[in-house]
CSV table of C-alpha atoms in Angstrom, one decimal:
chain,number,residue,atom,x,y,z
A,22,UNK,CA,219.6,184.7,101.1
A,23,UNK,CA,216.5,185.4,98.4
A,24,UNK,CA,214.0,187.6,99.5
A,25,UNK,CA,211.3,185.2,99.4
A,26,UNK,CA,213.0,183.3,102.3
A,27,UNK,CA,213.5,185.8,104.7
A,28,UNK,CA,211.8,186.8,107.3
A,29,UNK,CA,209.4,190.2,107.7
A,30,UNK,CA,211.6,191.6,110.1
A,31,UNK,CA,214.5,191.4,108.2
A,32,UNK,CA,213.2,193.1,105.2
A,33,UNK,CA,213.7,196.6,104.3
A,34,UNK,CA,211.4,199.2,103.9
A,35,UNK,CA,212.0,199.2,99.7
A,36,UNK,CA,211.7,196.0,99.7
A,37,UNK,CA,208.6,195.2,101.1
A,38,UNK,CA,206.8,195.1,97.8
A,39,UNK,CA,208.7,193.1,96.3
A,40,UNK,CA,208.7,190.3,99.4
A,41,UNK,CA,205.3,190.6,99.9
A,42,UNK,CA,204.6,190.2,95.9
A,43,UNK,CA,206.5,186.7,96.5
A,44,UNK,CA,203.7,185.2,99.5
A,45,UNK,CA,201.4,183.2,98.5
A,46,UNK,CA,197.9,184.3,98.9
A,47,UNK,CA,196.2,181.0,98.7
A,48,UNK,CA,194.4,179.5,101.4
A,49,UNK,CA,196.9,176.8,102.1
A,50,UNK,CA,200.0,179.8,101.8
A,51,UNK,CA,197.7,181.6,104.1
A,52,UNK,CA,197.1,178.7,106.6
A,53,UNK,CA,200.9,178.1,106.2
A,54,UNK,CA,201.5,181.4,107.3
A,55,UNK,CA,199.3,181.5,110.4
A,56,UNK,CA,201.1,178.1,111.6
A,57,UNK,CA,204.8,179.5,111.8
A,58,UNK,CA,203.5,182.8,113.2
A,59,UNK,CA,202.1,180.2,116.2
A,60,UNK,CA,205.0,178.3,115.9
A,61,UNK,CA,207.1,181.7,116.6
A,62,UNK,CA,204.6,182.9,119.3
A,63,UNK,CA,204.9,179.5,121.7
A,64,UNK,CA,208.6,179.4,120.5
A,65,UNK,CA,209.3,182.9,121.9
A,66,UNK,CA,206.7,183.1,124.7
A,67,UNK,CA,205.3,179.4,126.1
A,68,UNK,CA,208.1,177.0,125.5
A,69,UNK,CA,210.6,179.1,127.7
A,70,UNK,CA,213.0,177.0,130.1
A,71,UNK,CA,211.7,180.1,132.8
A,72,UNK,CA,209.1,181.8,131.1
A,73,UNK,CA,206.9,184.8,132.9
A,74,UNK,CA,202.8,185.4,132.2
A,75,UNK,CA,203.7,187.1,129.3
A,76,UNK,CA,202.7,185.1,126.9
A,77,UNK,CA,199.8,184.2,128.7
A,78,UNK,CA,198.6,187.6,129.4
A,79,UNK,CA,199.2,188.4,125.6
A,80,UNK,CA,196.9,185.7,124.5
A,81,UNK,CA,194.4,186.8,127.2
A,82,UNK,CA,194.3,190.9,126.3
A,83,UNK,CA,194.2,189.6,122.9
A,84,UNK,CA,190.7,187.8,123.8
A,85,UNK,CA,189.4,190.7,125.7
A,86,UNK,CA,190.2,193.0,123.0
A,87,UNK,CA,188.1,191.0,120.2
A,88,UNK,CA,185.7,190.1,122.2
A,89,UNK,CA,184.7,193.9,122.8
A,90,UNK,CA,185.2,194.3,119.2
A,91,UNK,CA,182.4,191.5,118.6
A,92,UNK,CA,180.4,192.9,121.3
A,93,UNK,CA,180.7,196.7,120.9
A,94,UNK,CA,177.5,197.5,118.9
A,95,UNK,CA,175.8,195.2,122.1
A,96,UNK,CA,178.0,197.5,124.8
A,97,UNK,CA,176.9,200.9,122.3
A,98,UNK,CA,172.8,200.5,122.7
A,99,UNK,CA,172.7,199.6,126.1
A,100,UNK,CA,175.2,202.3,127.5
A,101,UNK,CA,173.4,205.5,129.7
A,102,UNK,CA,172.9,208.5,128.1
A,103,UNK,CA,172.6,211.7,130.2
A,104,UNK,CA,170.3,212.9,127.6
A,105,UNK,CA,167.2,210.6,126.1
């Protein structure tokens, strides 16, 4: 199919330019863009017939993880120092 249609993983490496020259950077292509990638994420790892923690645990190191990130100059002032 066109390259505008297909999906990231199925592009090549010289083509990437040229695919990602065809997304639209607007906020609705961007809002678009965040919706299928949540579609694709429940798809793949909620809405499984017999589905493990995975997804679950994905979406909870992926809070932990920014959450340090929003907290790290916090965590970075009040850590001990062995010299003052």
């Amino acid at each position: 199919g066109p390259l505008s249609e297909r999906p990231l993983m199925e592009v090549r490496l010289g083509e990437l330019h040229a695919w990602v020259s065809t997304c639209s950077f607007s906020p609705q292509g961007l809002l678009g863009a965040v919706q299928r990638a949540w579609g694709s994420y429940c798809a793949k790892y909620i809405h499984v017939k017999q589905g493990g923690p995975a997804g679950i645990s994905m979406l909870l190191a992926g809070y932990c993880l920014l959450s340090y990130g929003w907290n790290y100059q916090h965590f970075k002032r009040h850590r001990w120092r062995k010299y003052h």
